[in-house]
Structures are given as structure tokens and as C-alpha cells.
Tab-separated table of C-alpha atoms and ligand atoms in Angstrom:
chain	number	residue	atom	x	y	z
A	1	MET	CA	-7.983	-43.406	38.624
A	2	ALA	CA	-4.630	-41.756	38.401
A	3	LEU	CA	-5.228	-38.195	37.311
A	4	LYS	CA	-3.619	-37.291	33.949
A	5	PRO	CA	-0.168	-35.129	34.947
A	6	ALA	CA	-0.960	-31.458	32.524
A	7	THR	CA	2.324	-32.296	30.813
A	8	GLN	CA	0.141	-35.540	28.971
A	9	LEU	CA	0.445	-34.234	25.235
A	10	ALA	CA	-3.555	-34.205	23.902
A	11	VAL	CA	-2.203	-36.197	21.114
A	12	ALA	CA	-1.144	-38.982	23.479
A	13	GLY	CA	-4.276	-38.958	25.042
A	14	GLY	CA	-3.866	-35.764	27.767
A	15	THR	CA	-5.782	-32.576	28.318
A	16	PRO	CA	-5.876	-30.327	25.506
A	17	VAL	CA	-4.509	-26.842	27.031
A	18	ARG	CA	-7.349	-25.182	25.358
A	19	SER	CA	-11.232	-26.469	24.317
A	20	THR	CA	-11.549	-24.887	22.053
A	21	PHE	CA	-9.100	-24.593	18.565
A	22	LEU	CA	-7.581	-21.231	17.947
A	23	PRO	CA	-7.203	-20.244	14.190
A	24	TYR	CA	-3.876	-18.915	12.626
A	25	GLY	CA	-5.836	-16.557	11.089
A	26	HIS	CA	-8.836	-15.205	11.335
A	27	GLN	CA	-11.476	-11.767	10.207
A	28	ASP	CA	-12.782	-10.050	12.087
A	29	ILE	CA	-16.634	-8.742	10.705
A	30	ARG	CA	-18.258	-5.748	13.019
A	31	GLU	CA	-22.075	-4.159	12.567
A	32	GLU	CA	-20.761	-0.942	11.132
A	33	ASP	CA	-18.897	-2.906	8.337
A	34	ILE	CA	-22.388	-5.060	7.636
A	35	ALA	CA	-23.841	-1.536	7.079
A	36	ALA	CA	-21.259	-0.399	5.085
A	37	VAL	CA	-22.708	-3.310	2.390
A	38	VAL	CA	-26.338	-3.172	2.939
A	39	SER	CA	-25.951	0.041	2.224
A	40	VAL	CA	-24.536	-0.397	-0.839
A	41	LEU	CA	-26.909	-3.013	-2.018
A	42	ARG	CA	-29.379	-0.096	-1.528
A	43	SER	CA	-27.167	1.902	-4.313
A	44	GLU	CA	-27.174	2.127	-7.394
A	45	TRP	CA	-24.195	0.308	-8.235
A	46	LEU	CA	-23.148	-2.561	-7.228
A	47	THR	CA	-19.798	-2.564	-9.419
A	48	THR	CA	-17.685	-0.343	-10.570
A	49	GLY	CA	-18.826	2.590	-8.720
A	50	PRO	CA	-18.858	5.788	-6.631
A	51	THR	CA	-17.535	3.755	-3.699
A	52	VAL	CA	-14.482	1.305	-6.228
A	53	GLU	CA	-12.858	4.925	-6.663
A	54	GLU	CA	-13.643	6.121	-2.978
A	55	PHE	CA	-11.807	2.687	-1.613
A	56	GLU	CA	-8.761	3.042	-3.498
A	57	THR	CA	-8.548	6.738	-2.692
A	58	GLY	CA	-8.531	5.529	0.801
A	59	PHE	CA	-6.491	2.912	0.148
A	60	ALA	CA	-3.820	5.424	-1.997
A	61	ALA	CA	-3.520	7.855	0.867
A	62	GLU	CA	-2.533	5.212	3.406
A	63	VAL	CA	-0.148	4.311	2.442
A	64	GLY	CA	1.769	7.240	0.638
A	65	ALA	CA	0.988	6.585	-3.107
A	66	ARG	CA	0.143	8.712	-5.218
A	67	HIS	CA	-2.524	5.360	-7.273
A	68	ALA	CA	-4.047	2.184	-6.321
A	69	VAL	CA	-5.873	0.366	-8.149
A	70	SER	CA	-8.097	-2.593	-6.326
A	71	TYR	CA	-8.929	-5.978	-8.254
A	72	SER	CA	-10.520	-8.396	-7.645
A	73	SER	CA	-7.883	-10.614	-5.996
A	74	GLY	CA	-4.428	-9.566	-4.905
A	75	THR	CA	-3.492	-12.469	-7.762
A	76	ALA	CA	-5.222	-10.933	-10.366
A	77	ALA	CA	-3.118	-7.635	-8.799
A	78	LEU	CA	0.440	-9.670	-9.498
A	79	HIS	CA	-1.294	-10.380	-12.903
A	80	GLY	CA	-2.285	-6.278	-12.877
A	81	ALA	CA	1.959	-5.770	-12.251
A	82	MET	CA	2.838	-7.841	-14.503
A	83	PHE	CA	1.006	-6.793	-17.726
A	84	ALA	CA	1.589	-2.892	-16.404
A	85	VAL	CA	5.469	-3.579	-16.276
A	86	GLY	CA	4.942	-5.515	-20.068
A	87	ILE	CA	5.726	-8.608	-18.777
A	88	GLY	CA	5.543	-10.590	-22.057
A	89	ALA	CA	7.903	-14.710	-23.930
A	90	GLY	CA	10.831	-14.419	-22.960
A	91	ASP	CA	11.297	-11.745	-20.321
A	92	GLU	CA	13.015	-12.858	-16.822
A	93	VAL	CA	10.963	-12.224	-12.806
A	94	VAL	CA	13.648	-12.860	-9.700
A	95	THR	CA	11.578	-13.630	-7.027
A	96	SER	CA	11.471	-14.931	-3.329
A	97	PRO	CA	11.008	-20.125	-3.559
A	98	LEU	CA	8.985	-18.922	0.028
A	99	SER	CA	6.121	-17.636	-0.677
A	100	PHE	CA	2.391	-18.338	-2.026
A	101	CYS	CA	2.382	-20.132	-5.774
A	102	ALA	CA	0.023	-16.748	-6.777
A	103	THR	CA	4.039	-15.068	-6.358
A	104	ALA	CA	4.966	-16.361	-9.662
A	105	ASN	CA	2.406	-18.009	-10.832
A	106	CYS	CA	1.957	-14.493	-12.280
A	107	VAL	CA	4.569	-14.557	-14.284
A	108	LEU	CA	3.734	-17.073	-15.760
A	109	TYR	CA	0.582	-16.174	-16.586
A	110	GLN	CA	2.552	-13.185	-19.080
A	111	GLY	CA	4.423	-15.998	-20.442
A	112	GLY	CA	8.130	-15.022	-19.218
A	113	LEU	CA	9.706	-17.485	-16.625
A	114	PRO	CA	10.194	-16.976	-13.064
A	115	VAL	CA	13.711	-17.194	-12.008
A	116	PHE	CA	13.904	-17.932	-7.758
A	117	ALA	CA	16.977	-16.321	-5.432
A	118	ASP	CA	17.413	-17.945	-1.884
A	119	VAL	CA	16.375	-15.945	0.942
A	120	GLU	CA	18.363	-14.732	4.020
A	121	PRO	CA	18.408	-17.154	7.178
A	122	GLY	CA	17.228	-14.888	9.078
A	123	THR	CA	14.526	-12.960	7.795
A	124	LEU	CA	13.186	-15.700	4.721
A	125	ASN	CA	13.224	-12.625	3.464
A	126	LEU	CA	14.380	-11.706	-1.264
A	127	SER	CA	18.690	-12.196	-0.355
A	128	PRO	CA	19.305	-9.020	-2.178
A	129	GLU	CA	23.366	-10.605	-2.568
A	130	ARG	CA	21.529	-13.996	-4.258
A	131	ALA	CA	18.799	-12.205	-6.144
A	132	ALA	CA	21.738	-10.564	-8.064
A	133	ALA	CA	23.804	-13.233	-8.846
A	134	ALA	CA	20.705	-13.978	-10.008
A	135	ILE	CA	19.536	-11.117	-13.051
A	136	THR	CA	20.684	-12.277	-16.679
A	137	SER	CA	19.538	-9.954	-19.338
A	138	ARG	CA	16.782	-11.058	-19.751
A	139	THR	CA	15.634	-9.873	-16.293
A	140	ARG	CA	12.724	-6.853	-16.332
A	141	VAL	CA	11.245	-7.549	-12.617
A	142	LEU	CA	12.614	-8.171	-9.196
A	143	LEU	CA	9.980	-9.303	-7.254
A	144	PRO	CA	10.040	-9.106	-3.183
A	145	VAL	CA	7.652	-10.884	-1.410
A	146	ASP	CA	7.786	-9.719	2.579
A	147	TYR	CA	7.842	-12.223	3.765
A	148	ALA	CA	5.671	-12.193	7.334
A	149	GLY	CA	4.818	-9.127	6.779
A	150	GLN	CA	8.318	-7.679	7.229
A	151	PRO	CA	8.926	-4.692	4.137
A	152	ALA	CA	12.446	-6.996	2.424
A	153	ALA	CA	15.612	-4.781	1.513
A	154	LEU	CA	13.668	-2.337	-0.625
A	155	ASP	CA	16.775	-0.546	-0.870
A	156	ALA	CA	19.026	-2.731	-1.657
A	157	PHE	CA	16.494	-3.661	-4.646
A	158	ARG	CA	15.696	-0.142	-4.991
A	159	ARG	CA	19.481	0.255	-6.140
A	160	LEU	CA	19.525	-3.254	-7.904
A	161	ALA	CA	16.381	-2.007	-9.751
A	162	GLU	CA	18.339	1.580	-10.897
A	163	LYS	CA	21.438	-0.169	-11.795
A	164	HIS	CA	19.879	-2.696	-14.234
A	165	ASP	CA	17.860	-0.818	-15.031
A	166	LEU	CA	14.258	-2.641	-14.157
A	167	ILE	CA	11.206	-2.542	-12.277
A	168	VAL	CA	10.715	-3.408	-8.404
A	169	ILE	CA	7.020	-4.841	-8.134
A	170	GLU	CA	6.278	-6.390	-4.057
A	171	ASP	CA	4.504	-8.419	-3.399
A	172	ALA	CA	3.150	-6.854	-0.227
A	173	CYS	CA	0.324	-9.508	0.179
A	174	HIS	CA	1.800	-9.585	3.985
A	175	ALA	CA	3.212	-6.595	4.194
A	176	LEU	CA	0.246	-3.685	4.628
A	177	GLY	CA	0.129	-1.342	7.236
A	178	ALA	CA	4.233	-1.972	7.415
A	179	GLU	CA	6.855	0.424	7.492
A	180	PHE	CA	10.573	0.387	6.044
A	181	GLY	CA	13.134	2.827	6.725
A	182	GLY	CA	10.464	5.433	8.412
A	183	ARG	CA	8.613	4.902	5.171
A	184	GLU	CA	5.246	2.969	4.672
A	185	VAL	CA	5.382	0.412	2.294
A	186	GLY	CA	2.814	0.702	-0.779
A	187	GLY	CA	4.609	4.038	-2.131
A	188	ILE	CA	8.026	2.441	-1.391
A	189	SER	CA	8.577	0.586	-4.466
A	190	HIS	CA	7.208	0.681	-8.426
A	191	MET	CA	4.912	-0.674	-7.815
A	192	THR	CA	2.848	-2.781	-4.610
A	193	VAL	CA	0.627	-5.580	-4.722
A	194	PHE	CA	-1.926	-5.624	-1.726
A	195	SER	CA	-4.532	-8.026	-1.058
A	196	PHE	CA	-7.624	-8.671	0.793
A	197	HIS	CA	-8.181	-12.434	1.213
A	198	PRO	CA	-9.770	-12.771	4.856
A	199	VAL	CA	-7.135	-13.868	6.531
A	200	LYS	CA	-4.992	-10.747	5.500
A	201	HIS	CA	-4.947	-7.226	7.910
A	202	ILE	CA	-8.132	-6.505	5.655
A	203	ALA	CA	-11.303	-8.224	3.931
A	204	THR	CA	-13.549	-8.544	1.072
A	205	GLY	CA	-13.855	-11.308	0.771
A	206	GLU	CA	-11.768	-11.889	-2.383
A	207	GLY	CA	-10.452	-8.813	-3.286
A	208	GLY	CA	-6.383	-6.822	-3.867
A	209	MET	CA	-4.795	-3.496	-5.151
A	210	VAL	CA	-2.020	-2.246	-6.498
A	211	THR	CA	-0.366	0.999	-5.741
A	212	THR	CA	1.997	3.390	-7.687
A	213	ASP	CA	3.197	6.179	-8.160
A	214	ASP	CA	3.874	6.009	-11.600
A	215	GLU	CA	0.961	6.844	-14.194
A	216	GLY	CA	1.233	5.239	-16.702
A	217	PHE	CA	1.468	1.992	-15.051
A	218	ALA	CA	-1.844	2.678	-13.070
A	219	ARG	CA	-3.606	3.361	-16.025
A	220	ARG	CA	-2.679	0.382	-17.294
A	221	LEU	CA	-3.047	-0.786	-14.586
A	222	ARG	CA	-6.638	0.164	-14.252
A	223	ALA	CA	-7.553	-0.986	-18.159
A	224	PHE	CA	-6.225	-4.403	-17.878
A	225	ARG	CA	-9.001	-5.206	-14.837
A	226	ASN	CA	-11.880	-4.020	-17.447
A	227	HIS	CA	-10.861	-5.922	-20.560
A	228	GLY	CA	-8.245	-3.247	-22.339
A	229	ILE	CA	-10.777	-0.773	-22.517
A	230	GLU	CA	-9.620	2.759	-21.626
A	231	SER	CA	-13.013	4.079	-20.295
A	232	ASP	CA	-14.825	2.952	-17.230
A	233	ALA	CA	-18.886	2.447	-17.693
A	234	ARG	CA	-19.770	5.217	-14.924
A	235	ARG	CA	-17.429	7.889	-16.338
A	236	ARG	CA	-19.479	6.960	-20.717
A	237	GLN	CA	-22.240	6.912	-18.787
A	238	ALA	CA	-21.896	10.797	-17.003
A	239	ALA	CA	-20.629	11.522	-20.504
A	240	GLY	CA	-23.960	10.783	-22.256
A	241	GLU	CA	-20.861	8.488	-24.313
A	242	TRP	CA	-21.882	4.628	-26.273
A	243	HIS	CA	-18.392	4.743	-27.348
A	244	TYR	CA	-15.205	2.690	-25.983
A	245	GLU	CA	-11.989	1.505	-26.507
A	246	MET	CA	-10.662	-1.845	-26.515
A	247	THR	CA	-6.616	-1.454	-27.392
A	248	GLU	CA	-4.899	-4.346	-25.202
A	249	LEU	CA	-6.176	-7.716	-23.880
A	250	GLY	CA	-7.095	-7.704	-20.549
A	251	TYR	CA	-9.380	-9.826	-18.905
A	252	ASN	CA	-12.429	-8.761	-16.207
A	253	TYR	CA	-10.368	-9.091	-12.865
A	254	ARG	CA	-13.072	-5.452	-11.800
A	255	LEU	CA	-13.246	-5.290	-7.516
A	256	THR	CA	-17.646	-5.048	-6.946
A	257	ASP	CA	-18.446	-2.520	-4.993
A	258	ILE	CA	-19.819	-3.831	-2.455
A	259	ALA	CA	-16.729	-5.544	-1.848
A	260	CYS	CA	-15.048	-2.197	-1.469
A	261	ALA	CA	-17.234	-1.527	0.422
A	262	LEU	CA	-16.288	-3.589	3.365
A	263	GLY	CA	-12.542	-2.703	2.221
A	264	LEU	CA	-13.466	1.122	3.355
A	265	SER	CA	-15.358	-0.258	6.448
A	266	GLN	CA	-12.449	-2.344	7.444
A	267	LEU	CA	-9.404	0.460	6.135
A	268	ALA	CA	-10.778	2.843	9.369
A	269	ARG	CA	-9.905	0.239	11.794
A	270	LEU	CA	-6.197	-1.145	10.053
A	271	PRO	CA	-3.585	1.423	12.762
A	272	ALA	CA	-6.328	-0.163	15.937
A	273	ASN	CA	-5.370	-4.010	13.700
A	274	LEU	CA	-1.440	-3.485	13.588
A	275	THR	CA	-1.386	-1.626	17.012
A	276	ARG	CA	-3.014	-5.240	18.209
A	277	ARG	CA	-0.860	-7.409	15.641
A	278	ARG	CA	2.666	-5.784	16.746
A	279	GLU	CA	1.500	-6.026	20.539
A	280	ILE	CA	0.492	-9.689	20.527
A	281	ALA	CA	4.636	-9.896	18.320
A	282	ARG	CA	5.972	-8.566	21.039
A	283	ARG	CA	4.179	-10.725	23.131
A	284	TYR	CA	4.899	-13.725	21.712
A	285	GLN	CA	9.104	-12.553	21.108
A	286	SER	CA	9.466	-11.759	24.757
A	287	SER	CA	7.857	-15.888	25.966
A	288	LEU	CA	9.385	-17.666	23.354
A	289	ALA	CA	13.040	-16.249	23.069
A	290	GLY	CA	15.697	-18.284	24.546
A	291	LEU	CA	12.711	-21.503	24.487
A	292	PRO	CA	15.293	-24.321	24.043
A	293	GLY	CA	14.318	-25.757	20.326
A	294	LEU	CA	12.668	-22.878	18.714
A	295	ARG	CA	14.437	-20.036	17.055
A	296	LEU	CA	12.368	-16.645	16.109
A	297	LEU	CA	12.199	-14.133	12.682
A	298	GLN	CA	15.246	-12.055	12.878
A	299	VAL	CA	13.429	-7.873	12.804
A	300	GLY	CA	15.804	-5.899	10.220
A	301	ASN	CA	16.653	-2.308	13.491
A	302	ASP	CA	14.283	-0.457	9.728
A	303	VAL	CA	12.208	-1.741	9.627
A	304	LYS	CA	8.638	-2.347	11.438
A	305	PRO	CA	6.522	-5.201	10.570
A	306	ALA	CA	2.785	-5.730	9.572
A	307	TRP	CA	2.645	-9.267	11.222
A	308	HIS	CA	0.208	-11.018	8.682
A	309	LEU	CA	2.511	-14.119	10.258
A	310	PHE	CA	3.987	-14.914	12.730
A	311	PRO	CA	6.401	-17.595	12.212
A	312	VAL	CA	8.663	-19.879	13.943
A	313	LEU	CA	11.227	-22.380	12.871
A	314	LEU	CA	11.951	-25.597	15.133
A	315	ASP	CA	15.974	-26.199	15.892
A	316	LEU	CA	15.006	-29.627	14.935
A	317	PRO	CA	18.757	-30.462	16.136
A	318	ARG	CA	17.522	-30.056	19.075
A	319	LEU	CA	14.108	-31.694	19.678
A	320	ARG	CA	13.296	-35.382	19.565
A	321	ALA	CA	10.579	-35.078	16.575
A	322	GLY	CA	10.035	-33.531	13.190
A	323	ARG	CA	8.159	-30.591	12.033
A	324	ALA	CA	4.973	-32.990	10.984
A	325	GLU	CA	5.131	-35.013	14.219
A	326	ILE	CA	5.131	-31.356	16.992
A	327	PHE	CA	2.565	-29.386	14.521
A	328	ARG	CA	0.076	-32.593	15.141
A	329	ALA	CA	1.101	-32.346	18.640
A	330	LEU	CA	0.400	-28.847	18.441
A	331	ARG	CA	-2.667	-28.757	16.708
A	332	ALA	CA	-4.114	-31.958	19.280
A	333	GLU	CA	-3.510	-29.326	21.564
A	334	ASN	CA	-5.858	-27.334	19.937
A	335	ILE	CA	-3.374	-24.137	19.018
A	336	GLY	CA	-4.273	-23.821	15.124
A	337	VAL	CA	-0.440	-23.820	14.159
A	338	ASN	CA	0.075	-23.715	10.367
A	339	VAL	CA	2.993	-24.054	7.548
A	340	HIS	CA	3.818	-20.523	5.424
A	341	TYR	CA	5.147	-22.126	2.546
A	342	ILE	CA	6.086	-24.722	0.709
A	343	PRO	CA	8.722	-23.564	-1.108
A	344	VAL	CA	7.095	-22.979	-4.549
A	345	HIS	CA	9.668	-24.281	-7.175
A	346	LEU	CA	8.630	-27.371	-5.039
A	347	HIS	CA	4.931	-28.449	-6.021
A	348	PRO	CA	4.585	-30.072	-8.686
A	349	TYR	CA	3.746	-27.602	-11.222
A	350	TYR	CA	6.927	-26.780	-10.984
A	351	ARG	CA	8.644	-30.052	-10.948
A	352	LYS	CA	7.373	-30.777	-14.453
A	353	ARG	CA	7.794	-27.890	-16.265
A	354	PHE	CA	10.999	-26.781	-14.654
A	355	GLY	CA	12.634	-30.020	-14.061
A	356	ASP	CA	13.824	-31.163	-9.796
A	357	GLN	CA	15.117	-28.137	-8.513
A	358	LEU	CA	15.847	-29.920	-4.788
A	359	GLY	CA	18.236	-28.600	-3.111
A	360	LYS	CA	18.679	-25.008	-5.629
A	361	TYR	CA	17.253	-22.822	-3.623
A	362	PRO	CA	18.381	-24.545	1.183
A	363	ALA	CA	18.221	-21.617	2.731
A	364	ALA	CA	14.496	-21.446	1.851
A	365	GLU	CA	14.364	-25.299	1.791
A	366	ALA	CA	15.735	-25.902	5.319
A	367	ALA	CA	13.300	-23.020	6.661
A	368	TYR	CA	9.941	-25.587	5.113
A	369	GLU	CA	12.035	-28.202	6.739
A	370	SER	CA	11.197	-26.670	10.676
A	371	LEU	CA	8.865	-23.033	10.253
A	372	LEU	CA	5.362	-22.921	12.232
A	373	SER	CA	3.158	-20.402	12.283
A	374	LEU	CA	1.606	-19.482	15.519
A	375	PRO	CA	-2.305	-17.709	15.191
A	376	MET	CA	-1.829	-14.038	14.898
A	377	PHE	CA	-4.642	-11.763	14.039
A	378	HIS	CA	-6.015	-8.795	16.046
A	379	ALA	CA	-8.955	-10.509	16.952
A	380	MET	CA	-6.527	-12.241	19.550
A	381	THR	CA	-7.171	-11.936	23.028
A	382	ASP	CA	-4.055	-11.644	25.666
A	383	SER	CA	-5.232	-15.569	26.685
A	384	ASP	CA	-5.639	-16.720	22.946
A	385	VAL	CA	-1.894	-15.945	23.012
A	386	SER	CA	-0.837	-17.338	26.854
A	387	ASP	CA	-2.691	-20.633	24.977
A	388	VAL	CA	0.196	-20.524	22.261
A	389	VAL	CA	3.228	-19.814	24.986
A	390	ALA	CA	1.853	-22.678	27.335
A	391	ALA	CA	1.217	-24.704	24.003
A	392	ILE	CA	4.367	-24.272	22.176
A	393	GLU	CA	6.176	-24.722	25.319
A	394	LYS	CA	4.663	-27.920	26.734
A	395	VAL	CA	5.655	-29.921	23.358
A	396	LEU	CA	9.008	-28.836	22.811
A	397	LEU	CA	9.523	-28.943	26.438
A	398	HIS	CA	8.285	-33.293	25.985
A	399	TYR	CA	9.797	-33.636	22.792
A	400	ALA	CA	13.029	-31.634	24.092
A	401	GLY	CA	16.857	-33.078	23.698
A	402	LYS	CA	17.868	-35.176	21.251
B	501	PLP	C1	-2.370	-14.082	-0.014
B	501	PLP	C2	-1.563	-13.899	-0.990
B	501	PLP	C3	-1.166	-13.823	-2.580
B	501	PLP	C4	-2.359	-13.951	-3.209
B	501	PLP	O1	-3.722	-13.051	-2.925
B	501	PLP	P1	-4.924	-13.693	-2.973
B	501	PLP	O2	-6.098	-12.546	-2.500
B	501	PLP	O3	-5.599	-15.337	-2.816
B	501	PLP	O4	-5.478	-13.754	-4.603
B	501	PLP	C5	0.022	-13.226	-3.251
B	501	PLP	N1	1.633	-13.374	-2.462
B	501	PLP	C6	1.257	-13.519	-1.189
B	501	PLP	C7	2.332	-13.271	-0.140
B	501	PLP	C8	-0.216	-14.050	-0.014
B	501	PLP	O5	-0.022	-14.093	0.395
């Protein structure tokens, strides 16, 4: 039997570039993380105890914010931020359609209306010009997303907010550790929201955080995650007080001490994690730049992305296959590519509730048709990165030329 050429696609029966599957993201749990969790399990406080405060204090210091308020997920944290500004019926929040659906859902939770504005085709971040055009007398909040970990045009959004008396809530679920104009994401916008889902930079299982410099927002954020009750259990116990008052309708969105122990332990490795992600991004950029059939995201001069994801755009007019076929071919090579995101306005729920908006945000929709996220997590080895590059080259070469 003739040997199969190395260039034959695995999807067509050839040998895959890798023998094991490489996911697009993965948590990094070490013995020290496990020991930290175990020590909380042996302690008095499983939730709303000292480790929550320790994690919040450490996190606030890490991102250069005055306050950090933990939540049970990034989604709950977004909800809390919407509550803190008092979003309610009739209020509009301008945001990006190219995000995880939670970004817009949090507005709906509060009875507000998410208003989408298109993204910039180069960075896939919310366009300040498109956002400005979407502002009405009912707009209260600008909600940019730091797509893939590259900060949005935060200075432009801040100026817009000042001009129209709005609040900027930044969805930085991709961007822990990113920098904008030399400043750390988390201390720039009025409120900044993070997620600790296992694929994000640090993992607590489920978990999230809102950072802010504003004392009033911080107080409302703390009450909202605890049923709308003003003082927490530990302080009451310390003061020997039984009295508490529920002054607003809140939820139980608390993060446990167990989760915070994991977060605190992971936070210590964030700088190393970021260094590695940036190294992987540089390798991808230098190996993939100029490859026919592929475009990389543009990166601004004034930003340092945190690279939660590494999305690339297929140059479909130059390829003989669509994204779905190329996606399947790469998966068959054992490269765990993914797609971020199906634009939020195209989800059935949004279509049903707000009508068919197909064609309304052409840059986001065009990006969606051609996006692929390459594996990106800090435990990836150089040889993993080389495998991804080899598989991309193999598959794109196969489908090159139209
Ligand atoms: C992950 C993510 C969220 C939601 O975070 P969870 O912790 O999963 O609830 C929100 N927005 C964006 C952009 C995300 O990537």
C-alpha cells in the first residue's frame, strides 16, 4: 500500500498533525491551588468569610482599582453592575453584538434594552463611532467588550460618556491583565467586569468580579449579591448583632471562600500566565502573518492585550471551502478550533423578541462567517503552537485558490 502523503487531510483519511486533541482553552490547576482549597475546607468559613475579602483585596490591587466585589459568575457580576447604575425599564445600554450572550442578557435581567452597535472590522471591538450613533435620550450605559483580550477604545468611550452623561461598564471577561495606554484594565472604566470560568485567565470553577473606584457603586454591588442586605454575616457575628435590613431586591450571587481560595492562589500566577499568552500570540503572529487565506486581528499601538482568545479571520474569497469545512478539517487534525461568537442579535431568543435584525451589523456578521479561535492557554507548549501552525498551513494550502 502506498504511503499516505503528509499533506492529505485527516478529514479525508490522512494522518492528523497531532495524535491527541488540543483544546482551545484549558484551566491550569496546580498542587498549591489544591492545598489552598483544602485549607479553606478545614476552616470555619466556607462562604462569606475571610478568604472572600482577601481575594477581593488582592484582585483590586492587581488591577489598580479601589474596590473589587466578587460574584458567583461573570454573568452575575454583569447583572450586579447593571443594578448598581440602576438600569430599569426603558433604559438603553449600547453594546457589541460580537460577544457571549451574557453581555446583553444582563441588561434584559434588569428590564432594560440592549442596543447593539457594530464592531470595527480590524479589531472586532465595539466601534465608538457606531456606538455614538446609537445613543438616544434613553441611553444610560456604554458596555464595550474587550474582545479576545484586547481593550476596546476605552478613552473614546470615556469621552462619549462624559459628553452624554453615561456610565461605562467594561466587559473585561477576556481581558484580565490587559493594558490600555499603560494603564491596567480594571481601573479605567466606571465599572469593569471579569469572569473566572475555567477557560478564562484565572479559574474559580464559576466566579466573577466587578472592580470600581466608586464607593457608591461598590456598596450597591455588595448589597445586590447578598439579597439586597446591607451588612454581611461575618460583621454581624463579630458585632454580636442579629439585626439586618434588606433595602433593595437582590439575589444570592455570593462567591464562596472555597472558590476565592482557588482564585487567590491562581492570581499569584497571573503575571506568568500573561507572559506566556503573549509569547504564544507572538509565535502565532510571526508564523501566520501573510499566510494566504488568513487574516490576523489588528492590535492597537496603545494596548497590551491579555489574549484570552486568539481569533483569526479566514479570507473566504481566496479559499475553496467555507468556514464550516475548514473548522471540521482542523478538528480532524486534532486542533480544537472554536468560533467566538455567533452575534447575539442572531440568537433565536433575540430574533423572536426583537425581530429579525440580520444585516443590521455587517462587520460583526461578516466576522462571524469567517472567524476561528485557535487554541490559546498558558500551559500550551511551543510544540503545541507549532502543531496548530502546521495544521493551519496544511488545511489552508489544501483549500487555497478559487
Ligand atoms: C465568559 C464571559 C462572560 C460570562 O462569564 P461567566 O463567568 O461564564 O458567567 C461574559 N462576557 C464575556 C465576554 C465572556 O467571555
